[in-house]
XYZ file of C-alpha atoms in Angstrom:
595
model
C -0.177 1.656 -37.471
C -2.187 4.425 -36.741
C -3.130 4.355 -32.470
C -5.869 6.978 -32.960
C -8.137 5.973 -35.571
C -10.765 5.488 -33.128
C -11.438 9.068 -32.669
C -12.225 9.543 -36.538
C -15.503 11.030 -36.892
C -18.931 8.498 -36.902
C -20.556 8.350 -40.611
C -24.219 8.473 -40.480
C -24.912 4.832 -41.916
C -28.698 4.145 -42.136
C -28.927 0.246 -40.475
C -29.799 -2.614 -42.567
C -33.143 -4.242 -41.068
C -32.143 -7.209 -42.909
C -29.410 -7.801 -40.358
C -29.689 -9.309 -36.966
C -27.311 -7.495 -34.363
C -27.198 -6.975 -31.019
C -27.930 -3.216 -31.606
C -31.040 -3.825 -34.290
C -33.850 -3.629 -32.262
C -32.711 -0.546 -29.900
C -30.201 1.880 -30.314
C -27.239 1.922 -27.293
C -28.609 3.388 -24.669
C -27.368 4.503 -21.142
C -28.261 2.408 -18.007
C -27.841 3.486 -14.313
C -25.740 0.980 -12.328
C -25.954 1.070 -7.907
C -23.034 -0.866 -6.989
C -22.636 -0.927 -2.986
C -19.194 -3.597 -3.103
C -16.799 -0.640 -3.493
C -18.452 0.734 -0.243
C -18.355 -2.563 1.372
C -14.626 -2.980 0.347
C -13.774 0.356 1.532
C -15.431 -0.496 4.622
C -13.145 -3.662 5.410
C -10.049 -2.006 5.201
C -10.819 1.052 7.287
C -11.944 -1.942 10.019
C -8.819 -3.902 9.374
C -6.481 -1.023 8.391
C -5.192 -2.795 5.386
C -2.432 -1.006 3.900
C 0.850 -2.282 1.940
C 3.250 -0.094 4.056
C 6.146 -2.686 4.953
C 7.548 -0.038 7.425
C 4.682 -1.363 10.688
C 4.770 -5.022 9.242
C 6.228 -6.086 12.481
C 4.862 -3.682 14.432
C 1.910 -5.090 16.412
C 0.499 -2.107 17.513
C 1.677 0.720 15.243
C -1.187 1.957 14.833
C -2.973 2.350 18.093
C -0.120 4.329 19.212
C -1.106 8.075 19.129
C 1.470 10.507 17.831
C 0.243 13.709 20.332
C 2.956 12.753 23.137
C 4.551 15.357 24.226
C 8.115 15.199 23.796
C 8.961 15.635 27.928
C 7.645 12.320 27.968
C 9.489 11.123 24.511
C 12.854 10.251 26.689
C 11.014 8.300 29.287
C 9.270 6.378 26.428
C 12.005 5.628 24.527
C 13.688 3.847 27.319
C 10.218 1.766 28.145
C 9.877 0.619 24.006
C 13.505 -0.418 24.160
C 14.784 -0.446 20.402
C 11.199 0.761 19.050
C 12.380 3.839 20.089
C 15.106 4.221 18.524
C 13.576 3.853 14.906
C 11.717 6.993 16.432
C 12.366 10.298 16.871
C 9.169 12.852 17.252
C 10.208 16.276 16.183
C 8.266 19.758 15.510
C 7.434 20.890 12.111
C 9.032 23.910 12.364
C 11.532 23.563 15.274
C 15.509 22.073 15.621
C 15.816 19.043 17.485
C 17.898 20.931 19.969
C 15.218 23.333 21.431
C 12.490 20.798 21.353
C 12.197 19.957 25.031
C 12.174 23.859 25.660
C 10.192 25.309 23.527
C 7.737 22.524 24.235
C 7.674 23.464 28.203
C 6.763 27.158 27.298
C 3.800 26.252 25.264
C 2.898 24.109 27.914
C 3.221 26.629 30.868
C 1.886 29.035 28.490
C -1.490 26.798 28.150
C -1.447 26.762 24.009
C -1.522 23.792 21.810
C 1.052 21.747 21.264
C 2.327 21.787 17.823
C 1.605 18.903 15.059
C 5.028 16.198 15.442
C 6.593 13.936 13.048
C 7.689 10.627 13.215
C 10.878 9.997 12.207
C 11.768 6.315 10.922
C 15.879 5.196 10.587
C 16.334 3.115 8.065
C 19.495 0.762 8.469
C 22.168 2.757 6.300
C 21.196 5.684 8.160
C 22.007 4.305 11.466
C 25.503 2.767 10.086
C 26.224 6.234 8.647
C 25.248 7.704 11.940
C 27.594 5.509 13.494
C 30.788 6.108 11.664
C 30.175 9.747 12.253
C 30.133 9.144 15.465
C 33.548 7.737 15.427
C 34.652 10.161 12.985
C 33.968 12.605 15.873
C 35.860 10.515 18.411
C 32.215 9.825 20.544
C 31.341 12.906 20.851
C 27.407 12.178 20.743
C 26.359 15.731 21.148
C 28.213 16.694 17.700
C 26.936 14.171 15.765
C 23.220 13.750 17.238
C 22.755 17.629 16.186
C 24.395 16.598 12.636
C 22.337 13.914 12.317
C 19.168 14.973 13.654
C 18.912 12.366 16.434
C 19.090 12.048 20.315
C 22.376 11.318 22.135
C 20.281 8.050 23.420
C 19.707 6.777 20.155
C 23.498 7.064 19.172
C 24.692 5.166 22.095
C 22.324 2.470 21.414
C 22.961 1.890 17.801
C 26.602 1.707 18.686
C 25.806 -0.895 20.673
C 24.133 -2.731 18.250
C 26.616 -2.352 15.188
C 27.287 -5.622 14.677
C 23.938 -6.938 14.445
C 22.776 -3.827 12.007
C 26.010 -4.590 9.352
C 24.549 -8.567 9.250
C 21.454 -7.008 8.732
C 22.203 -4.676 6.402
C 23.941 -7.496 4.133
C 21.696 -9.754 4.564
C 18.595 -7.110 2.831
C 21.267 -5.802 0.413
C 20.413 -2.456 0.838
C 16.596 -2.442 1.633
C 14.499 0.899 2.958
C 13.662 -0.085 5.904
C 14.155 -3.523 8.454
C 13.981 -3.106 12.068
C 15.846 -5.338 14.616
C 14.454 -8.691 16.041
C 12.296 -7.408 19.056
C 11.075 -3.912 17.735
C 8.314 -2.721 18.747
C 5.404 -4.015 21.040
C 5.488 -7.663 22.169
C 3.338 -10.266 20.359
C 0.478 -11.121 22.906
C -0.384 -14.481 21.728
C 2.902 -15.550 20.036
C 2.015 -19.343 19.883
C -1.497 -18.347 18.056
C 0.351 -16.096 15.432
C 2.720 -19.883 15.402
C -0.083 -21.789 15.028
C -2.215 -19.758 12.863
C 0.452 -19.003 10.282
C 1.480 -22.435 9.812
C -2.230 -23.350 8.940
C -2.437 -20.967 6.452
C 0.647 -22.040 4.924
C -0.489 -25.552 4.930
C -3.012 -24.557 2.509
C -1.208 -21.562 0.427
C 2.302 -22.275 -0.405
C 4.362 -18.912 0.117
C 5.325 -17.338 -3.140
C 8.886 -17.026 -2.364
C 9.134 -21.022 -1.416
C 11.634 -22.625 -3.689
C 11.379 -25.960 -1.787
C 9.397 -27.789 -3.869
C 11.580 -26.533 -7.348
C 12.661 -29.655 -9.461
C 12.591 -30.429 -12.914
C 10.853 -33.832 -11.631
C 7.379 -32.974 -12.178
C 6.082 -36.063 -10.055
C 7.339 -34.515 -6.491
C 5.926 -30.892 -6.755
C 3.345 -29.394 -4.711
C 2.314 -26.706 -4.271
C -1.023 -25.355 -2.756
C -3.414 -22.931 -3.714
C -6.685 -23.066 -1.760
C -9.067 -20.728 -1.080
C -8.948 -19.129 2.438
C -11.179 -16.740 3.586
C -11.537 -14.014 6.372
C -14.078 -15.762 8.359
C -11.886 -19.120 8.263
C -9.042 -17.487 9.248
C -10.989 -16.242 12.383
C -12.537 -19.673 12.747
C -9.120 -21.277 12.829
C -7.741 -18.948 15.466
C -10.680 -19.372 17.920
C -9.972 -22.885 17.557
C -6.685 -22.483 18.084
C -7.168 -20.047 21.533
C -9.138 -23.075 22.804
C -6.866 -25.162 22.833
C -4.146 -22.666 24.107
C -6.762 -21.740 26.751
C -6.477 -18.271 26.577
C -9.067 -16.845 28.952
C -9.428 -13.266 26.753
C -9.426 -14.735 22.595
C -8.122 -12.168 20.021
C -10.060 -9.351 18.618
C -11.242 -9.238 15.068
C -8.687 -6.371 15.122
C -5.702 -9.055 15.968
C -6.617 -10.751 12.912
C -6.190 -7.824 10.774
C -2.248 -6.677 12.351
C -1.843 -10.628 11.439
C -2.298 -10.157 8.002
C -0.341 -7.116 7.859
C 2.460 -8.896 9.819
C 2.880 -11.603 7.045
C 1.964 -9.482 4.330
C -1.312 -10.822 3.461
C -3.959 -8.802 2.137
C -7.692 -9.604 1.117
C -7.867 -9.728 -2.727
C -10.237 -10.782 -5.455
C -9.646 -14.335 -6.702
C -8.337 -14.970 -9.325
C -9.952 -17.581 -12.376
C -10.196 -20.699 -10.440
C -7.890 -23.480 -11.712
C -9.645 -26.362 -13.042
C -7.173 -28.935 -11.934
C -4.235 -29.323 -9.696
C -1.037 -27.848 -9.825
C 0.659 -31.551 -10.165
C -0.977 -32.774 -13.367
C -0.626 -29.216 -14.885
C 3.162 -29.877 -14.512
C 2.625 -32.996 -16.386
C 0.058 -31.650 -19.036
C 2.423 -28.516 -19.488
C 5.803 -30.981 -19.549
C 3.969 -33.117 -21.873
C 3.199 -29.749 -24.410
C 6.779 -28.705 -24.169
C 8.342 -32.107 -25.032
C 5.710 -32.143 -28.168
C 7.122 -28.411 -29.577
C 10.839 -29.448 -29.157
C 9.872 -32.560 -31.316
C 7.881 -30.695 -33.870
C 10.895 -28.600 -34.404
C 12.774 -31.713 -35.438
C 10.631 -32.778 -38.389
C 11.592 -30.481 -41.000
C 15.140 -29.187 -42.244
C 16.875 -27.256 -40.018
C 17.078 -23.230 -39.834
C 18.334 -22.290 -36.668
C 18.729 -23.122 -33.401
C 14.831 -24.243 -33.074
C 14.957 -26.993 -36.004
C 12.398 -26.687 -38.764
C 11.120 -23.152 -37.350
C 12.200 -19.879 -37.153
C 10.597 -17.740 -34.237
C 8.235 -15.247 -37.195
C 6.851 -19.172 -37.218
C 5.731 -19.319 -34.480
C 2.252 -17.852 -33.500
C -0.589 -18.069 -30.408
C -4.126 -18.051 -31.443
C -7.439 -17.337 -29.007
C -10.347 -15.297 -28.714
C -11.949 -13.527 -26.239
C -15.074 -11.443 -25.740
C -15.231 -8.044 -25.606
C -17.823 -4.751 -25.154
C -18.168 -1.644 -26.803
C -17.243 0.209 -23.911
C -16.627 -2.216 -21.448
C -14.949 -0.861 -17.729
C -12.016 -2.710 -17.219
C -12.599 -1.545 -13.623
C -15.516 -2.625 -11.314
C -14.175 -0.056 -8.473
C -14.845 3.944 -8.848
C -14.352 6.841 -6.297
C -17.066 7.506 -4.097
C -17.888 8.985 -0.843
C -17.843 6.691 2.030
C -21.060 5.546 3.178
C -23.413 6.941 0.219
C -24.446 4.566 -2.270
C -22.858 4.515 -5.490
C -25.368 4.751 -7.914
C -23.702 6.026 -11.253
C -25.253 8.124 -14.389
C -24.522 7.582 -17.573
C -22.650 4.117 -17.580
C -22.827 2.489 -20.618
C -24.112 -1.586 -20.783
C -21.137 -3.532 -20.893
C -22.702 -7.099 -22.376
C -20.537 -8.967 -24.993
C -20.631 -6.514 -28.178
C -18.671 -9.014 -30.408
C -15.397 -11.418 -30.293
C -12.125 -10.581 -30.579
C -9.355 -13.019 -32.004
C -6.090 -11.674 -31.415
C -2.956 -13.587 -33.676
C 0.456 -12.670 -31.977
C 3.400 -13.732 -33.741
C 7.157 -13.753 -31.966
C 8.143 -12.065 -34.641
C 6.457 -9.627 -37.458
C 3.008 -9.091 -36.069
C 2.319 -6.716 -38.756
C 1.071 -9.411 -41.120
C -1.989 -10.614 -39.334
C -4.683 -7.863 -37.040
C -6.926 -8.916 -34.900
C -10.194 -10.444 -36.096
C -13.801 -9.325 -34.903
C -16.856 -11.361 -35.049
C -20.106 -9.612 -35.084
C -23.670 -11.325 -34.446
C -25.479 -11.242 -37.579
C -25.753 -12.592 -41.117
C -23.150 -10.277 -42.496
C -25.865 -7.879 -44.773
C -24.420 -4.674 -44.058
C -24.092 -1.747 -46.743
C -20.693 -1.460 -48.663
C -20.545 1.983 -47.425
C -20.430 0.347 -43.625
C -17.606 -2.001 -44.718
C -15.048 0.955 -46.165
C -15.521 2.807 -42.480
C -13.832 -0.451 -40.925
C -10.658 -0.130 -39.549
C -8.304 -1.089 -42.562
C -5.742 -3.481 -40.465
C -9.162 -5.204 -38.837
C -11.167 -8.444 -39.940
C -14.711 -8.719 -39.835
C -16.423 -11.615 -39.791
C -20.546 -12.356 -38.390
C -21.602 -15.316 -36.865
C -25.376 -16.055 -35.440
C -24.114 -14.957 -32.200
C -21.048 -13.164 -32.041
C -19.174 -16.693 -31.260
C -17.045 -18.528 -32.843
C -18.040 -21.418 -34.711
C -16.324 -24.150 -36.564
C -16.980 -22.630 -39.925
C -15.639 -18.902 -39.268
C -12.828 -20.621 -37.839
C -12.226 -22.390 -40.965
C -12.210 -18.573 -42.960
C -9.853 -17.810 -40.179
C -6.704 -20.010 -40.890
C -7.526 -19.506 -44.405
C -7.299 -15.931 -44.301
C -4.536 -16.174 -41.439
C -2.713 -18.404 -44.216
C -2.643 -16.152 -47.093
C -1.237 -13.907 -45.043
C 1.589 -15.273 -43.376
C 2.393 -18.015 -46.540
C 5.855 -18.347 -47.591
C 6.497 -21.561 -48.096
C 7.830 -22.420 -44.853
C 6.327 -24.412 -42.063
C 4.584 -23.138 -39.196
C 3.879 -23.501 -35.729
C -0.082 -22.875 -34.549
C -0.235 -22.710 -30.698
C -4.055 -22.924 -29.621
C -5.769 -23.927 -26.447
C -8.066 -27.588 -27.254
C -11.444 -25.240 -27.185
C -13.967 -27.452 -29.631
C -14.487 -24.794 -32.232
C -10.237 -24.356 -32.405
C -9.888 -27.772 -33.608
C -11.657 -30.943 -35.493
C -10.918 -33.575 -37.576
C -11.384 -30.965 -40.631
C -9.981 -27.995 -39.231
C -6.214 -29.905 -38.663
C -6.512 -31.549 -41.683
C -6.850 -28.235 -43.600
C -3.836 -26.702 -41.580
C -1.788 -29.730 -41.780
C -2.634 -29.302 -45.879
C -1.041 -25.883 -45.495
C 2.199 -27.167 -43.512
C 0.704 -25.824 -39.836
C 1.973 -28.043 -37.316
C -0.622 -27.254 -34.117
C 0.620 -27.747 -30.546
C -2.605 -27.826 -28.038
C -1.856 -26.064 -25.113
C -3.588 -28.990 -22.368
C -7.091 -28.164 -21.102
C -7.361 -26.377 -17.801
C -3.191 -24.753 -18.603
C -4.140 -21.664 -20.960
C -3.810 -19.502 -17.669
C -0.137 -20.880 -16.911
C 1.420 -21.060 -20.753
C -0.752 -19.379 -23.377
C 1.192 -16.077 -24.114
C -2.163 -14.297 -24.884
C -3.622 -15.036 -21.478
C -0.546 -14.349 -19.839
C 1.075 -11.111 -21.468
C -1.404 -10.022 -23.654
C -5.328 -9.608 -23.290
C -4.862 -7.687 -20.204
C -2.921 -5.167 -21.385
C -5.144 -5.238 -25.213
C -8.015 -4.942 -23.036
C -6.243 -1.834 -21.191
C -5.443 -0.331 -24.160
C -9.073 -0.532 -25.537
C -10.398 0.606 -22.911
C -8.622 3.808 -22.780
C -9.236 4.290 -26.312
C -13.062 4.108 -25.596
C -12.278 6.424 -22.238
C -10.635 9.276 -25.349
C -13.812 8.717 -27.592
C -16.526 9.263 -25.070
C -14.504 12.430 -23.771
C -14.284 13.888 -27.010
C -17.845 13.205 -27.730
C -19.607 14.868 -25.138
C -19.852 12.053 -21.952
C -21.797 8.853 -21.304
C -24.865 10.958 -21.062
C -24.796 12.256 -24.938
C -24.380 8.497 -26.274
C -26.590 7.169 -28.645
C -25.428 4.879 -32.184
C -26.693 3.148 -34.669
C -26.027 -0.186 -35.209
C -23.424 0.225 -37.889
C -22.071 3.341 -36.406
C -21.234 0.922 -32.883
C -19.921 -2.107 -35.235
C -17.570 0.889 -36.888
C -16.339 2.029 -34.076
C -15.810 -1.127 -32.386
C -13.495 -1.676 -34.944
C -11.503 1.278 -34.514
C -11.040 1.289 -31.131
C -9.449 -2.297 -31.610
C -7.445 -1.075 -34.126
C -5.814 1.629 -31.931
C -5.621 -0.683 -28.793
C -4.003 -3.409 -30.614
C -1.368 -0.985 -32.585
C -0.747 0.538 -28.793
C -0.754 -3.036 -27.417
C 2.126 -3.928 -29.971
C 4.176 -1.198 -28.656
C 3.715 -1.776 -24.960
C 4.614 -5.577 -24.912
C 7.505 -7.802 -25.996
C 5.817 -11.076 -27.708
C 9.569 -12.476 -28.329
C 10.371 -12.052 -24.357
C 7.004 -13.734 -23.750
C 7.586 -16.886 -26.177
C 10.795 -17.504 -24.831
C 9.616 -17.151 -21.232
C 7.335 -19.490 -21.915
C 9.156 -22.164 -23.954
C 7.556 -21.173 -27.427
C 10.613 -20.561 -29.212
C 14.666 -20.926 -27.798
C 17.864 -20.218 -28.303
C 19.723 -23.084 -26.583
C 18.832 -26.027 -24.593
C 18.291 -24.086 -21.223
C 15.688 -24.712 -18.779
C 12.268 -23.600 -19.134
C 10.947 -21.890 -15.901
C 7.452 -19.949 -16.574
C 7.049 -17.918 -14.043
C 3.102 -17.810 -14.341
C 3.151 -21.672 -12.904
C 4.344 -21.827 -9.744
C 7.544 -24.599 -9.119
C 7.197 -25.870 -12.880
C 10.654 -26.337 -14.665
C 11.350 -27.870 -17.814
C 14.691 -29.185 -19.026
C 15.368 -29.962 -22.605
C 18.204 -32.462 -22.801
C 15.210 -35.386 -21.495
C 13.034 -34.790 -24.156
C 13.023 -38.517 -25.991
C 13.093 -37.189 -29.660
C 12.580 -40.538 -30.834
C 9.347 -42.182 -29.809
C 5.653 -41.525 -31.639
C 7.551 -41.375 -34.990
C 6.891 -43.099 -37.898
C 9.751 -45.388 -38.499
C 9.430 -45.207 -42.388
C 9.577 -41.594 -42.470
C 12.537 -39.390 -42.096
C 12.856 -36.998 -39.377
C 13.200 -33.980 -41.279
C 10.782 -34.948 -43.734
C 8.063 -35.120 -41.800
C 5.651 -32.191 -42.343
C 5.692 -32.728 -46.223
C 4.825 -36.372 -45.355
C 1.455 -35.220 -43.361
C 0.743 -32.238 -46.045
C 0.822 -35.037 -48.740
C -1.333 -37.281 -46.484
C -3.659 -35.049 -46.115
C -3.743 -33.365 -49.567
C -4.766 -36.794 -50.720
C -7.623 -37.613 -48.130
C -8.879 -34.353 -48.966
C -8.785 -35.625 -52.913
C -10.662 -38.980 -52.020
C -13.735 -37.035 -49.743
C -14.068 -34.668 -52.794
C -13.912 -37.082 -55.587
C -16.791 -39.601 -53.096
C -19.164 -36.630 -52.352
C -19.080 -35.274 -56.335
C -19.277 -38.771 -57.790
C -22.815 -38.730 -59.565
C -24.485 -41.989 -58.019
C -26.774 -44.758 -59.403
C -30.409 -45.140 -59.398
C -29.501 -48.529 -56.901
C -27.695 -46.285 -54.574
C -30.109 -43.303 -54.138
C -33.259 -46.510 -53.802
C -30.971 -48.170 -51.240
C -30.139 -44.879 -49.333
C -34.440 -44.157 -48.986
């Protein structure tokens, strides 16, 4: 597949007036967007002095400490910090550690500037290494501090504390940096940090918490609530109250908190629409219905009736011409960020993207354009080749394009076997005649459960994000190659052309940056044995196989391999009777009753 078609030259394609777009009555045009949250963001974490270095996590003051010390005074405050200081070492930039003190004392007497000082930060192995040198060297501390390129003091106390840094050391397996219990400054309100964190964590489960693991669905919870800033403060006020601390915590206190348990202040994600228990069930329910599908044709492999090219995930999403995957740009602090040039990013069309576990190359994505479909023939050749266009009054889709869909999506992928349609239960996915005509076709459709598509449907999961990357780097190329946002202007049939080049390239590049056969698997679409099932998008969700009860909601008077052909034939037939009852010509009597 070609990843660059999008930057084909535009055709100038005179616009039908006969067809209703969202480009039809104006060309594109260029907007100006302010946008002060990036400031306000940017704001926050300069007040809390949010970053995701783990080196100060337990620090509680790491960053109030100023580094111009001068290092006569470094000795007397490493004894005073106890083991802070001997993750520490403060050196010149351009001088040994051995003629620090002195050369320091000159510039001193002398009246000049000190010079700028590093920080130096030990790291676990280094202090082990350190250590063995220093008993290569029969304790001789002044040989292997100037080796090293640490003090004599900080030698004699790591030796002290060998045992404790080889249990840590095992215990982190080798990790950059972990201080000691007790480094660095003391907490000042240790039973508020307690308090405070086990509040949180009654109302966020920790991401690392396997407690509530089990392939008994009934018995897991786990919590995901929304906790703000402001509540966090709330709760710790509260908290000091009852402590009765005379002088509460700063707003500043709150922030080293979050850094101290690695918390950070982040967007939200799309809010779940039920909890995490009956998801288990819902999503346990979905699984046990795709290992039973598999058993109601003639076996091909290790999944039953299907082989994993039978297998596909179905869903749409919308998408804009030159839509910012990014609401954040560069700016400079406190001026507002008003931007030229950006282009409207409103739903341009829908995108249905068909992902296979196997041989994607049979089905492209699908775009649906508002309109009545009266565009030139010389507009249709300038589509991308490996794209389908359909229009629909709004750039939605409806229960009839969906209907072209799976017949189009059938003659592609039709060869005689059955197949496996994963969609989510959206209203225009299925109805009565929509499953009838796949079930005609041998389509067996699993529903993924309403509220789950963000836990188990691949294209949610693995997929859109990174399409939606890819697409809009492909529009990033086209505008930079065409002058800026400033020099855009199309047509309507020049943006519906290039919409569907850019989706071309973004889904050929999208191909070749994920693995849809990792992702099935991952997520219990297809197997290769009877192992457990542990998505890692749902949080303490495991399913296992060997219960699924293969032998209830089955027809007793059909075989269990023969069941697919069974419902084709059903279904073949009903589809005979409507057609024979809506083309029978009827009787005077009937069309007098029917008035």
């Amino acid at each position: 597949m070609n990843t660059d078609c999008h930057l084909y030259t535009l055709p100038q394609i005179e616009s039908d007036d006969n067809n209703d777009t969202d480009s039809d009555d104006s060309d594109l045009e260029v907007i100006s967007v302010i946008d002060e949250t990036e400031n306000i963001a940017i704001s926050i974490m300069h007040h809390f002095n949010l970053d995701s270095d783990e080196d100060n996590d337990d620090n509680e003051e790491a960053f109030d400490v100023q580094q111009s010390n001068s290092v006569m005074n470094s000795n007397d405050n490493e004894l005073n910090e106890g083991s802070d200081g001997l993750d520490q070492d403060i050196i010149p930039s351009n001088q040994s550690p051995l003629f620090t003190s002195s050369s320091t004392l000159s510039n001193s007497v002398e009246g000049s500037p000190p010079c700028k000082r590093k920080r130096r930060q030990w790291s676990v192995a280094e202090k082990l290494r350190a250590i063995d040198m220093l008993e290569k060297h029969g304790g001789n501390k002044q040989l292997t501090s100037i080796k090293e390129g640490c003090s004599r003091f900080q030698l004699s106390q790591w030796a002290k504390q060998k045992g404790n840094l080889i249990k840590l050391s095992r215990q982190n397996h080798g990790r950059k940096r972990k201080r000691l219990p007790g480094a660095g400054h003391k907490l000042q309100y240790p039973e508020l940090d307690k308090l405070l964190l086990e509040w949180f964590r009654e109302r966020r489960t920790a991401p690392n918490d396997q407690s509530n693991v089990s392939t008994m669905t009934t018995s897991i919870v786990v919590k995901r609530e929304k906790v703000t800033f402001k509540q966090l403060q709330r709760s710790g006020k509260q908290f000091s109250i009852e402590l009765k601390y005379e002088h509460p915590p700063s707003t500043k206190w709150y922030g080293r908190f979050m850094r101290r348990h690695r918390l950070s202040l982040q967007k939200p994600k799309r809010q779940q629409k039920l909890p995490l228990n009956e998801a288990h069930l819902l999503i346990n329910s979905f699984h046990t219905y795709v290992r039973r599908a598999s058993t109601w044709g003639p076996k091909r492999g290790a999944m039953g009736a299907f082989l994993p090219r039978d297998v596909v995930n179905m869903d749409e999403s919308p998408l804009s011409l030159f839509g910012d995957q990014t609401k954040l740009s560069i700016n400079d602090v406190n001026t507002v960020n008003e931007i030229e040039g950006h282009v409207s990013d409103k739903r341009f069309c829908t995108v249905i993207l068909t992902v296979f576990a196997e041989d994607n190359s049979r089905v492209g994505p699908v775009v649906l354009f508002k309109g009545k479909g009266q565009v030139s023939d010389q507009e249709k050749i300038q589509y991308a080749s490996n794209v389908k266009v359909f229009f629909t009054p709004k750039a939605f889709n409806n229960r009839p394009t969906m209907d072209k869909y799976i017949s189009w999506w059938h003659s592609k992928v039709n060869d005689g076997q059955p197949k496996l349609f994963i969609t989510d239960s959206s209203s225009t996915h299925l109805n009565e005649e929509t499953i009838r005509l796949m079930r005609q076709k041998r389509v067996v459709v699993a529903v993924i459960p309403k509220g789950c598509t963000m836990y188990i449907q691949s294209l949610d999961v693995h997929v859109f994000s990174t399409f939606k990357h890819h697409h809009y780097e492909c529009a990033e190329e086209w505008i930079e190659k065409n002058g800026g946002r400033s020099k855009i202007k199309l047509t309507a049939a020049q943006s519906r052309i290039l919409c569907t080049r850019l989706v071309s390239s973004a889904w050929s590049r999208t191909l070749k940056s994920i693995d849809p056969m990792a992702s099935f698997l991952e997520l219990g679409y297809v197997w290769k044995d009877n192992s457990l099932v542990r998505p890692p998008s749902i949080p303490g969700y495991c399913f296992d196989p060997t219960d699924v009860d293969y032998s209830t909601n089955k027809d007793p008077n059909v075989a269990d391999d023969k069941r697919i052909e069974e419902e084709a034939r059903k279904a073949t037939e009903q589809h005979n009777r409507s057609l024979m009852k809506n083309t029978q010509q009827k009787t005077l009597l009937d069309m007098w009753k029917k008035n």
